[in-house]
Short mmCIF file of C-alpha atoms and ligand atoms in Angstrom, two decimals:
data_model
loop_
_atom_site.label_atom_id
_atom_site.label_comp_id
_atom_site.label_asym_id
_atom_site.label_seq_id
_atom_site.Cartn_x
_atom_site.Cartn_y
_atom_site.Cartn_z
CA UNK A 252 14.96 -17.99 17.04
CA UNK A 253 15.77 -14.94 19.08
CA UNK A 254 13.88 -11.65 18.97
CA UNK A 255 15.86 -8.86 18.56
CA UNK A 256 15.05 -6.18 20.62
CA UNK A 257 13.66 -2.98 19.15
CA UNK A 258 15.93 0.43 20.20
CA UNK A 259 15.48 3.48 18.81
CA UNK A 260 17.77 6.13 18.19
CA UNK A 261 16.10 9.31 17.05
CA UNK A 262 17.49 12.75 15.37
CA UNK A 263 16.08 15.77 16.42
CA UNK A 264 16.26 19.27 14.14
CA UNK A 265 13.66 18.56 11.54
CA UNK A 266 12.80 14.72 13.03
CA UNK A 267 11.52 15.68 16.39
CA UNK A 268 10.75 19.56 15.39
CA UNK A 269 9.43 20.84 12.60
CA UNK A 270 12.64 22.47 11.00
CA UNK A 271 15.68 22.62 11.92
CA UNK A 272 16.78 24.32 15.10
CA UNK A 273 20.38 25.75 13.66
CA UNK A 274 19.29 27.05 10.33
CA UNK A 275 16.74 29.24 12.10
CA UNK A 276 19.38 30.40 14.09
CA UNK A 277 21.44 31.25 11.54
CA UNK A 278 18.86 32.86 9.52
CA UNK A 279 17.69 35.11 12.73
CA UNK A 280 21.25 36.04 13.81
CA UNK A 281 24.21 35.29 11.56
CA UNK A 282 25.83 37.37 9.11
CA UNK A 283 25.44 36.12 5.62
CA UNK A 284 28.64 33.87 5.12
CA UNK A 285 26.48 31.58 7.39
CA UNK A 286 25.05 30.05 3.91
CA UNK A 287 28.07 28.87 1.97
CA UNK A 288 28.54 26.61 5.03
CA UNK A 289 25.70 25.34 4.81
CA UNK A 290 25.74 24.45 1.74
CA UNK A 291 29.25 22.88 2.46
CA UNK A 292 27.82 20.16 4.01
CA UNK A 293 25.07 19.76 2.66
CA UNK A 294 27.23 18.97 -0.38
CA UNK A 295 29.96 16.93 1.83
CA UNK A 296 32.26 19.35 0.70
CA UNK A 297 33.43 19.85 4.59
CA UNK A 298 32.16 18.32 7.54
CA UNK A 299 29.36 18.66 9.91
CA UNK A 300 31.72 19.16 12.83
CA UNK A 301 33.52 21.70 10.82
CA UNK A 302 30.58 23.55 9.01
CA UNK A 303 28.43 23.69 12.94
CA UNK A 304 31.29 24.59 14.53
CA UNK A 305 32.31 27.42 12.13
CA UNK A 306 28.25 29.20 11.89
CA UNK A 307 28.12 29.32 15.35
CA UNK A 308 31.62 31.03 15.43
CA UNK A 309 29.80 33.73 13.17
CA UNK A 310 27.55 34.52 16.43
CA UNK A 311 28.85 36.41 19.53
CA UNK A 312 28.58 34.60 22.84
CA UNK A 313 26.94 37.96 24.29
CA UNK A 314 23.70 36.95 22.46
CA UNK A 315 23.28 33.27 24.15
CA UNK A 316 19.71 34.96 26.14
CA UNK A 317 18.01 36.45 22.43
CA UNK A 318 19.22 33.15 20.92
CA UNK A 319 17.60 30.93 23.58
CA UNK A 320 14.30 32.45 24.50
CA UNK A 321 14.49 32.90 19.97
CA UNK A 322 14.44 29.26 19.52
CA UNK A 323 12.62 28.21 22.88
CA UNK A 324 9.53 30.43 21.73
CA UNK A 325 9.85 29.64 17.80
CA UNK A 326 10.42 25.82 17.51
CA UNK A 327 7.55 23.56 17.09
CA UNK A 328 7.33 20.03 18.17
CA UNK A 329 6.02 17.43 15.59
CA UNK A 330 2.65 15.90 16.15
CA UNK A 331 2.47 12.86 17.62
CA UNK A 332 5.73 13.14 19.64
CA UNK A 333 4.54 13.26 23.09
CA UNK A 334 1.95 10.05 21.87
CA UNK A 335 4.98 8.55 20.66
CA UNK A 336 7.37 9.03 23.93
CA UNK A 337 4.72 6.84 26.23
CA UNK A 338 4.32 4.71 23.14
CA UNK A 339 7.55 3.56 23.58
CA UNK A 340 8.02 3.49 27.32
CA UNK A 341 4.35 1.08 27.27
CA UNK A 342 5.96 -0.90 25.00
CA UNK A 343 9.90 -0.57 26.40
CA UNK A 344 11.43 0.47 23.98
CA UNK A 345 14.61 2.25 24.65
CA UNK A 346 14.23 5.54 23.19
CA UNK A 347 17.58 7.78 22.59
CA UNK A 348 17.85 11.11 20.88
CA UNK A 349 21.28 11.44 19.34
CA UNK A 350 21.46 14.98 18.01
CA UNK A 351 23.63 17.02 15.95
CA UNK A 352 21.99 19.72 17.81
CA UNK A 353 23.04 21.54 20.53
CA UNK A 354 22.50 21.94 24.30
CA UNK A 355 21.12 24.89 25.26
CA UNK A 356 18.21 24.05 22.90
CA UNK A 357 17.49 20.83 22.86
CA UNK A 358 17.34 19.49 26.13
CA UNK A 359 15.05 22.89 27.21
CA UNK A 360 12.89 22.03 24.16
CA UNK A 361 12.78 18.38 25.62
CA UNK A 362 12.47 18.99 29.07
CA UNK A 363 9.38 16.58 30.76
CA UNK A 364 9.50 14.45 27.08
CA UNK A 365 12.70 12.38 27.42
CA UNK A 366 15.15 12.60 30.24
CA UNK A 367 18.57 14.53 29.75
CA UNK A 368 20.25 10.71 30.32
CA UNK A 369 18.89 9.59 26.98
CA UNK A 370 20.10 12.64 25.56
CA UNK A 371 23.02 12.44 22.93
CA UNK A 372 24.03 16.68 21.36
CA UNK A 373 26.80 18.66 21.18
CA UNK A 374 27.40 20.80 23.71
CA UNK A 375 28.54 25.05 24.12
CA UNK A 376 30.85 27.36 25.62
CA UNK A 377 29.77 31.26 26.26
CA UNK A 378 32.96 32.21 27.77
CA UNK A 379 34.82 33.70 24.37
CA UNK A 380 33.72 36.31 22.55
CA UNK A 381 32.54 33.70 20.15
CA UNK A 382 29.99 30.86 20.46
CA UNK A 383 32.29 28.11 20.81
CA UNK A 384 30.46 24.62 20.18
CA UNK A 385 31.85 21.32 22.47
CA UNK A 386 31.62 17.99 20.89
CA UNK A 387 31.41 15.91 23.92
CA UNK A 388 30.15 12.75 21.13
CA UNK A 389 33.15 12.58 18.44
CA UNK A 390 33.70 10.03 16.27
CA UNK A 391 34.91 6.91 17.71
CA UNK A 392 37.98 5.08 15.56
CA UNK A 393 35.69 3.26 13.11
CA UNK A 394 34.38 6.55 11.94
CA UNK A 395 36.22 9.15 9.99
CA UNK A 396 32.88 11.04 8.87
CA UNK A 397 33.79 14.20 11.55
CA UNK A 398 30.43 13.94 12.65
CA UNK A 399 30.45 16.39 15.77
CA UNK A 400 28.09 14.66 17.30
CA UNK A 401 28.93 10.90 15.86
CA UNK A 402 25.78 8.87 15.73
CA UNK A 403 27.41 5.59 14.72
CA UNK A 404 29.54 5.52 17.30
CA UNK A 405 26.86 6.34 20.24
CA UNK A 406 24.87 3.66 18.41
CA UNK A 407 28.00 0.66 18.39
CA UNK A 408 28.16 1.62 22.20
CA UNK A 409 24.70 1.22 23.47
CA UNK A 410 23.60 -1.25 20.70
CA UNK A 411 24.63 -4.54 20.14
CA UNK A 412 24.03 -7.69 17.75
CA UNK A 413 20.82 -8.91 19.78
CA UNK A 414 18.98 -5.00 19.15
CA UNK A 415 17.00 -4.29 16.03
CA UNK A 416 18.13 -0.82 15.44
CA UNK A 417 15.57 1.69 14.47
CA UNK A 418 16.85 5.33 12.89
CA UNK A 419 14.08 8.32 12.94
CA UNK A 420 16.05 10.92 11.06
CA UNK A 421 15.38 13.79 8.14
CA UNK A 422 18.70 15.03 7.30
CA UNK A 423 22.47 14.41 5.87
CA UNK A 424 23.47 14.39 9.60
CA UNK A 425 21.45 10.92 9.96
CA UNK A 426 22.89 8.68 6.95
CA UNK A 427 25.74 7.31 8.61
CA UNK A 428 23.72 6.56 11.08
CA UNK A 429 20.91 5.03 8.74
CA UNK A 430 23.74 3.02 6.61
CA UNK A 431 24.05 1.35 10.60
CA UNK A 432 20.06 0.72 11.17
CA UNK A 433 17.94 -2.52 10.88
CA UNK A 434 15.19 -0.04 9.88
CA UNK A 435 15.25 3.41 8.71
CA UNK A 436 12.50 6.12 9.45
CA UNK A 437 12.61 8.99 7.13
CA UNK A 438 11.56 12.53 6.01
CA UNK A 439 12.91 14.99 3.76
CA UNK A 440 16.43 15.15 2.57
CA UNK A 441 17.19 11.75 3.99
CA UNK A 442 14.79 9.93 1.97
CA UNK A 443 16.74 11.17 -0.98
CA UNK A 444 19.85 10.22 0.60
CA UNK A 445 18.67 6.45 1.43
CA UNK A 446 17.26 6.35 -2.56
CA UNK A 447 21.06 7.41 -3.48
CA UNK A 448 22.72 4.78 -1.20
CA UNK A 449 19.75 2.11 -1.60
CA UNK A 450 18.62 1.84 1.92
CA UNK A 451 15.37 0.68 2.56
CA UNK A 452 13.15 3.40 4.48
CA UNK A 453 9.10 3.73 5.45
CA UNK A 454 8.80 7.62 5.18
CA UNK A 455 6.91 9.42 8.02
CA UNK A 456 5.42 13.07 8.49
CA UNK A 457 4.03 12.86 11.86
CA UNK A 458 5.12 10.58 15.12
CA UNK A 459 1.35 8.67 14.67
CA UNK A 460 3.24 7.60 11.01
CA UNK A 461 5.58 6.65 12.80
CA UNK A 462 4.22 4.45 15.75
CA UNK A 463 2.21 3.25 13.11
CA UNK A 464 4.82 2.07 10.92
CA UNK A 465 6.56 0.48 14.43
CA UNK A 466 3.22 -1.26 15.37
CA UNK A 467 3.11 -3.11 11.73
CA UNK A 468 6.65 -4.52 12.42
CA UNK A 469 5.39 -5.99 16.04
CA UNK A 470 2.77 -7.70 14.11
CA UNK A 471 5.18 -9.56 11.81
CA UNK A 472 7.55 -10.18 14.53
MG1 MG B 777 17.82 16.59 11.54
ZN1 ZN B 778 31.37 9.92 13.15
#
């Protein structure tokens, strides 16, 4: 019998912080059509790619500093996250952060926790009047979702049948990627979202839940 090896791929608004990095954005500096898009995909009514890419239209380019040092001085990390990053480099443990997110917040917001390599977001253009968002991550051909940043598909390329595929997530954003997973990890809106599509999930609040809930699977294995 062969041990799969453990990999985890990890979202990051609302999984890694404690809300979610683009909403507060949006609440701080859009106008108000920002929250009929949300609610578009929240509902699946358009796509993530689509609904990101058309709040951050809603926010001139000219504000990139406010919007940074904003969300640099604002966001909160979860507990247990830093505990959890040399958790899984004792153990080795590949640990990736595919994020719908985007760049000039999360990698400053990660910066000395993981290293920009195993860094998977979106990324963004100042140069326009307009925020313009890059999606350096699209959907490979087995996806038609319009992720943005495509989680499947960064998971089919550095996964493969021998990894045991673990999915931290708390949002819409990570259920493609949980319908992919050997285990899911889950908070908020994504637990309701594996009940829907009956995925099987241990739900976490903190990252000590979660090495907890990783430690109980070594044991069995
Ligand atoms: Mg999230
Ligand atoms: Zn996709």
């Amino acid at each position: 019998m062969t041990v799969r090896k453990p990999m985890i791929f990890c979202d990051f608004d609302g999984t890694i912080t404690n809300s979610d990095n683009i909403i507060a954005i949006m609440k701080k500096f859009a106008p108000e059509e920002w929250d009929e898009i949300k609610n578009k995909v929240l509902s699946q009514e358009i796509s993530i790619k689509e609904g990101v890419g058309r709040m951050f239209a809603l926010l001139p380019s000219e504000r990139k500093e406010d919007i940074s040092e904003y969300i640099i001085n604002h966001a909160k990390i979860r507990d247990g996250f830093k505990e959890f990053v040399t958790f899984t480099k004792e153990e080795g443990i590949p640990l990736y952060i595919v994020s719908g997110g985007i760049d000039f917040f999360v990698e400053p917001l990660l910066q000395g926790l993981v290293e920009e390599g195993n860094i998977y977001c979106n990324g963004s253009d100042f140069s326009g009047g307009k925020i313009n968002i890059l999606w350096p991550y699209s959907c490979d051909e087995k996806c038609d979702n319009d992720c943005g940043c495509c989680k499947p598909s960064i998971i089919r390329k550095l996964a493969d049948s021998n990894s045991h595929k673990i999915v931290i997530g708390d949002s819409i954003t990570d259920l493609e990627a949980a319908k992919l997973a050997d285990q899911v990890i889950a908070r908020n809106f994504l637990i309701k979202k594996c009940e829907e599509h009956a995925i099987v999930y241990s739900p976490f609040e903190t990252f000590y839940d979660v090495m907890e809930i990783l430690k109980k699977r070594e044991v069995i294995a």
